[in-house]
């Protein structure tokens, strides 16, 4: 694949401290989380998703979000979004010093009900005041659309549904939409089909892709996204975070592997992959 000079810059969104750690059984001390986030920001990453302000009962691995975020040494030029489910979560994020937020829903009704206990429409209604308040505060806002390529409960997901939910999130104020292959079932042709449909209504600059490597296809799927002009991809240092629907299988795409592919294809990302690997190794050593 060849990229022109003006078209070869790729932005990597590091999700290890949030999406990675929340799916690990191990408990990571707050000190180690803070060090992990800071080490990742020092590698040249532009976005490091720091933590999640959901109920501690729902995600006990991130129950210390109120302690972790205020302690992070913020690196200039790096964005540190946090995940919030509702206004209560936003209030906690505000108190902790957040200035970027992410909300999450899915393209599958069955998954949305199982994951957050509400319908897709209900989730969008819950996000409306969150995104409005964050917008007034001048925060950067991201929206996640899970199960865009397949649902563990209902199987195939209609492309039209992915587009509908993505457009709805943009209309609520999201600056960027991350399209997720939550269980890692997408093939390259699926990526081309879904992204092509999204591009009919959404500018490519506002799209990101989030692949899981459950069946070893994540890098091929990234290539398909690159072919269509997508230049923002989510990944997790060390591949942290397993897929709960495929026990024992790898989950998130490793940031180091993504960097390697981009290097091979001639894209620029500005990330020190060796530094990312060291950060991942260090946080793993802290697991209880």
mmCIF file of N, CA, C and O in Angstrom, residues 132-209:
data_model
loop_
_atom_site.group_PDB
_atom_site.id
_atom_site.type_symbol
_atom_site.label_atom_id
_atom_site.label_comp_id
_atom_site.label_asym_id
_atom_site.label_seq_id
_atom_site.Cartn_x
_atom_site.Cartn_y
_atom_site.Cartn_z
ATOM 1 N N UNK A 132 -23.980 17.399 26.205
ATOM 2 C CA UNK A 132 -24.274 18.837 26.221
ATOM 3 C C UNK A 132 -23.435 19.545 27.276
ATOM 4 O O UNK A 132 -22.828 20.593 27.013
ATOM 5 N N UNK A 133 -23.391 18.979 28.464
ATOM 6 C CA UNK A 133 -22.628 19.597 29.560
ATOM 7 C C UNK A 133 -21.134 19.611 29.253
ATOM 8 O O UNK A 133 -20.441 20.602 29.518
ATOM 9 N N UNK A 134 -20.635 18.517 28.686
ATOM 10 C CA UNK A 134 -19.224 18.466 28.318
ATOM 11 C C UNK A 134 -18.916 19.479 27.222
ATOM 12 O O UNK A 134 -17.847 20.102 27.216
ATOM 13 N N UNK A 135 -19.854 19.664 26.297
ATOM 14 C CA UNK A 135 -19.659 20.642 25.242
ATOM 15 C C UNK A 135 -19.593 22.057 25.762
ATOM 16 O O UNK A 135 -18.750 22.858 25.332
ATOM 17 N N UNK A 136 -20.460 22.372 26.705
ATOM 18 C CA UNK A 136 -20.448 23.706 27.312
ATOM 19 C C UNK A 136 -19.110 23.958 28.001
ATOM 20 O O UNK A 136 -18.573 25.079 27.984
ATOM 21 N N UNK A 137 -18.551 22.908 28.592
ATOM 22 C CA UNK A 137 -17.269 23.029 29.295
ATOM 23 C C UNK A 137 -16.087 23.053 28.334
ATOM 24 O O UNK A 137 -14.951 23.274 28.766
ATOM 25 N N UNK A 138 -16.342 22.816 27.052
ATOM 26 C CA UNK A 138 -15.269 22.836 26.066
ATOM 27 C C UNK A 138 -14.476 21.545 25.972
ATOM 28 O O UNK A 138 -13.366 21.523 25.439
ATOM 29 N N UNK A 139 -15.049 20.451 26.489
ATOM 30 C CA UNK A 139 -14.363 19.161 26.452
ATOM 31 C C UNK A 139 -14.430 18.540 25.060
ATOM 32 O O UNK A 139 -15.395 18.723 24.315
ATOM 33 N N UNK A 140 -13.411 17.759 24.724
ATOM 34 C CA UNK A 140 -13.452 16.904 23.532
ATOM 35 C C UNK A 140 -14.343 15.711 23.859
ATOM 36 O O UNK A 140 -14.304 15.170 24.970
ATOM 37 N N UNK A 141 -15.155 15.295 22.887
ATOM 38 C CA UNK A 141 -16.153 14.264 23.136
ATOM 39 C C UNK A 141 -16.059 13.143 22.105
ATOM 40 O O UNK A 141 -16.058 13.393 20.902
ATOM 41 N N UNK A 142 -16.020 11.909 22.590
ATOM 42 C CA UNK A 142 -15.913 10.737 21.721
ATOM 43 C C UNK A 142 -17.082 9.807 21.978
ATOM 44 O O UNK A 142 -17.566 9.684 23.107
ATOM 45 N N UNK A 143 -17.527 9.094 20.941
ATOM 46 C CA UNK A 143 -18.581 8.102 21.096
ATOM 47 C C UNK A 143 -18.124 6.746 20.586
ATOM 48 O O UNK A 143 -17.521 6.660 19.519
ATOM 49 N N UNK A 144 -18.398 5.703 21.357
ATOM 50 C CA UNK A 144 -18.083 4.340 20.953
ATOM 51 C C UNK A 144 -19.350 3.635 20.459
ATOM 52 O O UNK A 144 -20.392 3.688 21.114
ATOM 53 N N UNK A 145 -19.221 2.949 19.331
ATOM 54 C CA UNK A 145 -20.303 2.089 18.834
ATOM 55 C C UNK A 145 -19.769 0.661 18.822
ATOM 56 O O UNK A 145 -18.993 0.273 17.941
ATOM 57 N N UNK A 146 -20.155 -0.116 19.823
ATOM 58 C CA UNK A 146 -19.693 -1.498 19.936
ATOM 59 C C UNK A 146 -20.481 -2.414 19.000
ATOM 60 O O UNK A 146 -21.511 -2.026 18.433
ATOM 61 N N UNK A 147 -20.014 -3.618 18.865
ATOM 62 C CA UNK A 147 -20.659 -4.688 18.068
ATOM 63 C C UNK A 147 -21.049 -4.220 16.665
ATOM 64 O O UNK A 147 -22.101 -4.571 16.159
ATOM 65 N N UNK A 148 -20.176 -3.445 16.029
ATOM 66 C CA UNK A 148 -20.493 -2.936 14.690
ATOM 67 C C UNK A 148 -20.360 -4.002 13.617
ATOM 68 O O UNK A 148 -20.870 -3.831 12.496
ATOM 69 N N UNK A 149 -19.704 -5.117 13.945
ATOM 70 C CA UNK A 149 -19.474 -6.161 12.945
ATOM 71 C C UNK A 149 -20.054 -7.512 13.358
ATOM 72 O O UNK A 149 -19.955 -8.480 12.617
ATOM 73 N N UNK A 150 -20.651 -7.554 14.539
ATOM 74 C CA UNK A 150 -21.235 -8.804 14.991
ATOM 75 C C UNK A 150 -21.502 -8.756 16.482
ATOM 76 O O UNK A 150 -20.779 -8.097 17.237
ATOM 77 N N UNK A 151 -22.566 -9.421 16.902
ATOM 78 C CA UNK A 151 -22.985 -9.414 18.301
ATOM 79 C C UNK A 151 -22.919 -10.831 18.871
ATOM 80 O O UNK A 151 -23.353 -11.783 18.206
ATOM 81 N N UNK A 152 -22.406 -11.004 20.083
ATOM 82 C CA UNK A 152 -22.339 -12.346 20.669
ATOM 83 C C UNK A 152 -23.704 -12.935 20.995
ATOM 84 O O UNK A 152 -23.832 -14.140 21.195
ATOM 85 N N UNK A 153 -24.736 -12.089 21.047
ATOM 86 C CA UNK A 153 -26.077 -12.550 21.392
ATOM 87 C C UNK A 153 -26.978 -12.717 20.174
ATOM 88 O O UNK A 153 -27.753 -13.668 20.097
ATOM 89 N N UNK A 154 -26.891 -11.765 19.234
ATOM 90 C CA UNK A 154 -27.826 -11.799 18.102
ATOM 91 C C UNK A 154 -27.162 -12.033 16.753
ATOM 92 O O UNK A 154 -27.841 -12.039 15.730
ATOM 93 N N UNK A 155 -25.855 -12.226 16.739
ATOM 94 C CA UNK A 155 -25.184 -12.546 15.477
ATOM 95 C C UNK A 155 -24.918 -11.326 14.612
ATOM 96 O O UNK A 155 -24.366 -10.332 15.066
ATOM 97 N N UNK A 156 -25.316 -11.417 13.343
ATOM 98 C CA UNK A 156 -25.052 -10.342 12.391
ATOM 99 C C UNK A 156 -25.732 -9.043 12.823
ATOM 100 O O UNK A 156 -26.822 -9.048 13.402
ATOM 101 N N UNK A 157 -25.060 -7.932 12.517
ATOM 102 C CA UNK A 157 -25.585 -6.604 12.823
ATOM 103 C C UNK A 157 -25.736 -5.838 11.514
ATOM 104 O O UNK A 157 -24.815 -5.793 10.697
ATOM 105 N N UNK A 158 -26.911 -5.256 11.300
ATOM 106 C CA UNK A 158 -27.179 -4.540 10.043
ATOM 107 C C UNK A 158 -26.287 -3.310 9.928
ATOM 108 O O UNK A 158 -26.147 -2.534 10.882
ATOM 109 N N UNK A 159 -25.706 -3.143 8.765
ATOM 110 C CA UNK A 159 -24.856 -1.977 8.514
ATOM 111 C C UNK A 159 -25.636 -0.688 8.741
ATOM 112 O O UNK A 159 -25.102 0.292 9.287
ATOM 113 N N UNK A 160 -26.902 -0.682 8.345
ATOM 114 C CA UNK A 160 -27.735 0.515 8.506
ATOM 115 C C UNK A 160 -27.855 0.917 9.970
ATOM 116 O O UNK A 160 -27.949 2.101 10.298
ATOM 117 N N UNK A 161 -27.860 -0.069 10.852
ATOM 118 C CA UNK A 161 -27.956 0.215 12.281
ATOM 119 C C UNK A 161 -26.663 0.871 12.784
ATOM 120 O O UNK A 161 -26.705 1.788 13.615
ATOM 121 N N UNK A 162 -25.523 0.416 12.302
ATOM 122 C CA UNK A 162 -24.242 1.016 12.684
ATOM 123 C C UNK A 162 -24.223 2.485 12.270
ATOM 124 O O UNK A 162 -23.832 3.364 13.050
ATOM 125 N N UNK A 163 -24.664 2.753 11.053
ATOM 126 C CA UNK A 163 -24.688 4.124 10.548
ATOM 127 C C UNK A 163 -25.653 4.971 11.362
ATOM 128 O O UNK A 163 -25.332 6.106 11.760
ATOM 129 N N UNK A 164 -26.825 4.436 11.648
ATOM 130 C CA UNK A 164 -27.837 5.201 12.386
ATOM 131 C C UNK A 164 -27.336 5.617 13.754
ATOM 132 O O UNK A 164 -27.473 6.782 14.167
ATOM 133 N N UNK A 165 -26.741 4.684 14.482
ATOM 134 C CA UNK A 165 -26.260 4.983 15.830
ATOM 135 C C UNK A 165 -25.089 5.962 15.770
ATOM 136 O O UNK A 165 -24.994 6.894 16.585
ATOM 137 N N UNK A 166 -24.210 5.791 14.806
ATOM 138 C CA UNK A 166 -23.047 6.678 14.677
ATOM 139 C C UNK A 166 -23.480 8.111 14.381
ATOM 140 O O UNK A 166 -22.977 9.069 14.986
ATOM 141 N N UNK A 167 -24.413 8.265 13.457
ATOM 142 C CA UNK A 167 -24.910 9.600 13.113
ATOM 143 C C UNK A 167 -25.607 10.230 14.320
ATOM 144 O O UNK A 167 -25.455 11.426 14.596
ATOM 145 N N UNK A 168 -26.357 9.411 15.077
ATOM 146 C CA UNK A 168 -27.049 9.929 16.259
ATOM 147 C C UNK A 168 -26.050 10.468 17.279
ATOM 148 O O UNK A 168 -26.280 11.520 17.895
ATOM 149 N N UNK A 169 -24.938 9.790 17.463
ATOM 150 C CA UNK A 169 -23.918 10.255 18.405
ATOM 151 C C UNK A 169 -23.283 11.561 17.935
ATOM 152 O O UNK A 169 -23.021 12.460 18.738
ATOM 153 N N UNK A 170 -23.058 11.673 16.643
ATOM 154 C CA UNK A 170 -22.527 12.927 16.109
ATOM 155 C C UNK A 170 -23.519 14.064 16.335
ATOM 156 O O UNK A 170 -23.129 15.177 16.704
ATOM 157 N N UNK A 171 -24.772 13.782 16.123
ATOM 158 C CA UNK A 171 -25.794 14.817 16.302
ATOM 159 C C UNK A 171 -25.909 15.247 17.765
ATOM 160 O O UNK A 171 -26.313 16.374 18.062
ATOM 161 N N UNK A 172 -25.536 14.358 18.682
ATOM 162 C CA UNK A 172 -25.554 14.698 20.112
ATOM 163 C C UNK A 172 -24.325 15.502 20.524
ATOM 164 O O UNK A 172 -24.253 15.980 21.657
ATOM 165 N N UNK A 173 -23.351 15.615 19.626
ATOM 166 C CA UNK A 173 -22.196 16.448 19.924
ATOM 167 C C UNK A 173 -20.849 15.766 19.937
ATOM 168 O O UNK A 173 -19.835 16.412 20.225
ATOM 169 N N UNK A 174 -20.782 14.466 19.632
ATOM 170 C CA UNK A 174 -19.490 13.792 19.623
ATOM 171 C C UNK A 174 -18.602 14.346 18.509
ATOM 172 O O UNK A 174 -19.062 14.578 17.392
ATOM 173 N N UNK A 175 -17.337 14.524 18.828
ATOM 174 C CA UNK A 175 -16.367 14.987 17.844
ATOM 175 C C UNK A 175 -15.826 13.841 17.014
ATOM 176 O O UNK A 175 -15.391 14.042 15.870
ATOM 177 N N UNK A 176 -15.841 12.642 17.578
ATOM 178 C CA UNK A 176 -15.265 11.472 16.916
ATOM 179 C C UNK A 176 -16.056 10.232 17.302
ATOM 180 O O UNK A 176 -16.531 10.113 18.427
ATOM 181 N N UNK A 177 -16.185 9.309 16.348
ATOM 182 C CA UNK A 177 -16.905 8.062 16.592
ATOM 183 C C UNK A 177 -15.950 6.898 16.380
ATOM 184 O O UNK A 177 -15.328 6.774 15.315
ATOM 185 N N UNK A 178 -15.837 6.036 17.384
ATOM 186 C CA UNK A 178 -15.010 4.843 17.282
ATOM 187 C C UNK A 178 -15.906 3.637 17.004
ATOM 188 O O UNK A 178 -16.799 3.315 17.797
ATOM 189 N N UNK A 179 -15.657 2.996 15.886
ATOM 190 C CA UNK A 179 -16.459 1.851 15.439
ATOM 191 C C UNK A 179 -15.765 0.568 15.874
ATOM 192 O O UNK A 179 -14.646 0.268 15.446
ATOM 193 N N UNK A 180 -16.436 -0.206 16.740
ATOM 194 C CA UNK A 180 -15.779 -1.334 17.373
ATOM 195 C C UNK A 180 -16.190 -2.707 16.887
ATOM 196 O O UNK A 180 -17.370 -2.997 16.703
ATOM 197 N N UNK A 181 -15.179 -3.557 16.688
ATOM 198 C CA UNK A 181 -15.401 -4.983 16.442
ATOM 199 C C UNK A 181 -15.207 -5.688 17.772
ATOM 200 O O UNK A 181 -14.159 -6.277 18.047
ATOM 201 N N UNK A 182 -16.208 -5.633 18.613
ATOM 202 C CA UNK A 182 -16.114 -6.010 20.022
ATOM 203 C C UNK A 182 -15.652 -7.437 20.246
ATOM 204 O O UNK A 182 -14.921 -7.717 21.197
ATOM 205 N N UNK A 183 -16.061 -8.355 19.385
ATOM 206 C CA UNK A 183 -15.683 -9.760 19.583
ATOM 207 C C UNK A 183 -14.714 -10.251 18.516
ATOM 208 O O UNK A 183 -14.438 -11.442 18.421
ATOM 209 N N UNK A 184 -14.181 -9.339 17.707
ATOM 210 C CA UNK A 184 -13.117 -9.685 16.779
ATOM 211 C C UNK A 184 -13.519 -10.591 15.632
ATOM 212 O O UNK A 184 -12.714 -11.403 15.158
ATOM 213 N N UNK A 185 -14.751 -10.439 15.129
ATOM 214 C CA UNK A 185 -15.231 -11.329 14.070
ATOM 215 C C UNK A 185 -15.122 -10.748 12.661
ATOM 216 O O UNK A 185 -15.379 -11.436 11.683
ATOM 217 N N UNK A 186 -14.737 -9.484 12.537
ATOM 218 C CA UNK A 186 -14.752 -8.830 11.219
ATOM 219 C C UNK A 186 -13.687 -9.388 10.288
ATOM 220 O O UNK A 186 -12.564 -9.701 10.696
ATOM 221 N N UNK A 187 -14.068 -9.491 9.021
ATOM 222 C CA UNK A 187 -13.126 -9.739 7.928
ATOM 223 C C UNK A 187 -12.908 -8.412 7.212
ATOM 224 O O UNK A 187 -13.680 -7.456 7.377
ATOM 225 N N UNK A 188 -11.864 -8.338 6.396
ATOM 226 C CA UNK A 188 -11.558 -7.095 5.686
ATOM 227 C C UNK A 188 -12.730 -6.613 4.846
ATOM 228 O O UNK A 188 -13.011 -5.406 4.778
ATOM 229 N N UNK A 189 -13.445 -7.530 4.217
ATOM 230 C CA UNK A 189 -14.598 -7.131 3.407
ATOM 231 C C UNK A 189 -15.698 -6.523 4.272
ATOM 232 O O UNK A 189 -16.421 -5.625 3.827
ATOM 233 N N UNK A 190 -15.845 -7.009 5.493
ATOM 234 C CA UNK A 190 -16.826 -6.417 6.411
ATOM 235 C C UNK A 190 -16.436 -4.980 6.743
ATOM 236 O O UNK A 190 -17.290 -4.089 6.813
ATOM 237 N N UNK A 191 -15.145 -4.766 6.957
ATOM 238 C CA UNK A 191 -14.670 -3.416 7.260
ATOM 239 C C UNK A 191 -14.957 -2.492 6.082
ATOM 240 O O UNK A 191 -15.455 -1.370 6.255
ATOM 241 N N UNK A 192 -14.674 -2.955 4.880
ATOM 242 C CA UNK A 192 -14.931 -2.127 3.692
ATOM 243 C C UNK A 192 -16.414 -1.800 3.564
ATOM 244 O O UNK A 192 -16.784 -0.676 3.243
ATOM 245 N N UNK A 193 -17.257 -2.787 3.839
ATOM 246 C CA UNK A 193 -18.704 -2.579 3.707
ATOM 247 C C UNK A 193 -19.207 -1.559 4.723
ATOM 248 O O UNK A 193 -19.918 -0.601 4.366
ATOM 249 N N UNK A 194 -18.837 -1.739 5.982
ATOM 250 C CA UNK A 194 -19.345 -0.860 7.042
ATOM 251 C C UNK A 194 -18.764 0.539 6.911
ATOM 252 O O UNK A 194 -19.498 1.539 6.991
ATOM 253 N N UNK A 195 -17.472 0.645 6.712
ATOM 254 C CA UNK A 195 -16.844 1.969 6.630
ATOM 255 C C UNK A 195 -17.335 2.721 5.398
ATOM 256 O O UNK A 195 -17.594 3.934 5.459
ATOM 257 N N UNK A 196 -17.492 2.027 4.274
ATOM 258 C CA UNK A 196 -17.997 2.693 3.068
ATOM 259 C C UNK A 196 -19.377 3.281 3.307
ATOM 260 O O UNK A 196 -19.675 4.405 2.881
ATOM 261 N N UNK A 197 -20.224 2.545 4.016
ATOM 262 C CA UNK A 197 -21.564 3.055 4.328
ATOM 263 C C UNK A 197 -21.485 4.253 5.263
ATOM 264 O O UNK A 197 -22.217 5.239 5.094
ATOM 265 N N UNK A 198 -20.602 4.198 6.246
ATOM 266 C CA UNK A 198 -20.442 5.322 7.169
ATOM 267 C C UNK A 198 -19.958 6.572 6.444
ATOM 268 O O UNK A 198 -20.397 7.690 6.725
ATOM 269 N N UNK A 199 -19.061 6.388 5.490
ATOM 270 C CA UNK A 199 -18.485 7.529 4.786
ATOM 271 C C UNK A 199 -19.492 8.255 3.897
ATOM 272 O O UNK A 199 -19.242 9.378 3.467
ATOM 273 N N UNK A 200 -20.619 7.626 3.655
ATOM 274 C CA UNK A 200 -21.668 8.305 2.886
ATOM 275 C C UNK A 200 -22.304 9.423 3.712
ATOM 276 O O UNK A 200 -22.899 10.354 3.154
ATOM 277 N N UNK A 201 -22.175 9.338 5.049
ATOM 278 C CA UNK A 201 -22.807 10.339 5.908
ATOM 279 C C UNK A 201 -21.862 11.008 6.904
ATOM 280 O O UNK A 201 -22.229 12.013 7.519
ATOM 281 N N UNK A 202 -20.659 10.454 7.064
ATOM 282 C CA UNK A 202 -19.734 10.962 8.079
ATOM 283 C C UNK A 202 -18.372 11.200 7.445
ATOM 284 O O UNK A 202 -17.855 10.348 6.719
ATOM 285 N N UNK A 203 -17.770 12.337 7.742
ATOM 286 C CA UNK A 203 -16.430 12.641 7.227
ATOM 287 C C UNK A 203 -15.421 11.655 7.808
ATOM 288 O O UNK A 203 -15.482 11.309 8.993
ATOM 289 N N UNK A 204 -14.490 11.210 7.004
ATOM 290 C CA UNK A 204 -13.533 10.204 7.444
ATOM 291 C C UNK A 204 -12.697 10.693 8.619
ATOM 292 O O UNK A 204 -12.274 9.895 9.463
ATOM 293 N N UNK A 205 -12.485 11.997 8.719
ATOM 294 C CA UNK A 205 -11.686 12.551 9.815
ATOM 295 C C UNK A 205 -12.350 12.354 11.176
ATOM 296 O O UNK A 205 -11.693 12.495 12.217
ATOM 297 N N UNK A 206 -13.634 12.036 11.175
ATOM 298 C CA UNK A 206 -14.363 11.881 12.433
ATOM 299 C C UNK A 206 -14.589 10.411 12.797
ATOM 300 O O UNK A 206 -15.290 10.110 13.765
ATOM 301 N N UNK A 207 -13.968 9.522 12.040
ATOM 302 C CA UNK A 207 -14.118 8.091 12.289
ATOM 303 C C UNK A 207 -12.830 7.490 12.835
ATOM 304 O O UNK A 207 -11.730 7.853 12.425
ATOM 305 N N UNK A 208 -12.989 6.558 13.763
ATOM 306 C CA UNK A 208 -11.886 5.739 14.258
ATOM 307 C C UNK A 208 -12.344 4.282 14.204
ATOM 308 O O UNK A 208 -13.546 3.998 14.205
ATOM 309 N N UNK A 209 -11.388 3.376 14.156
ATOM 310 C CA UNK A 209 -11.710 1.948 14.150
ATOM 311 C C UNK A 209 -11.046 1.276 15.345
ATOM 312 O O UNK A 209 -9.897 1.563 15.682
#
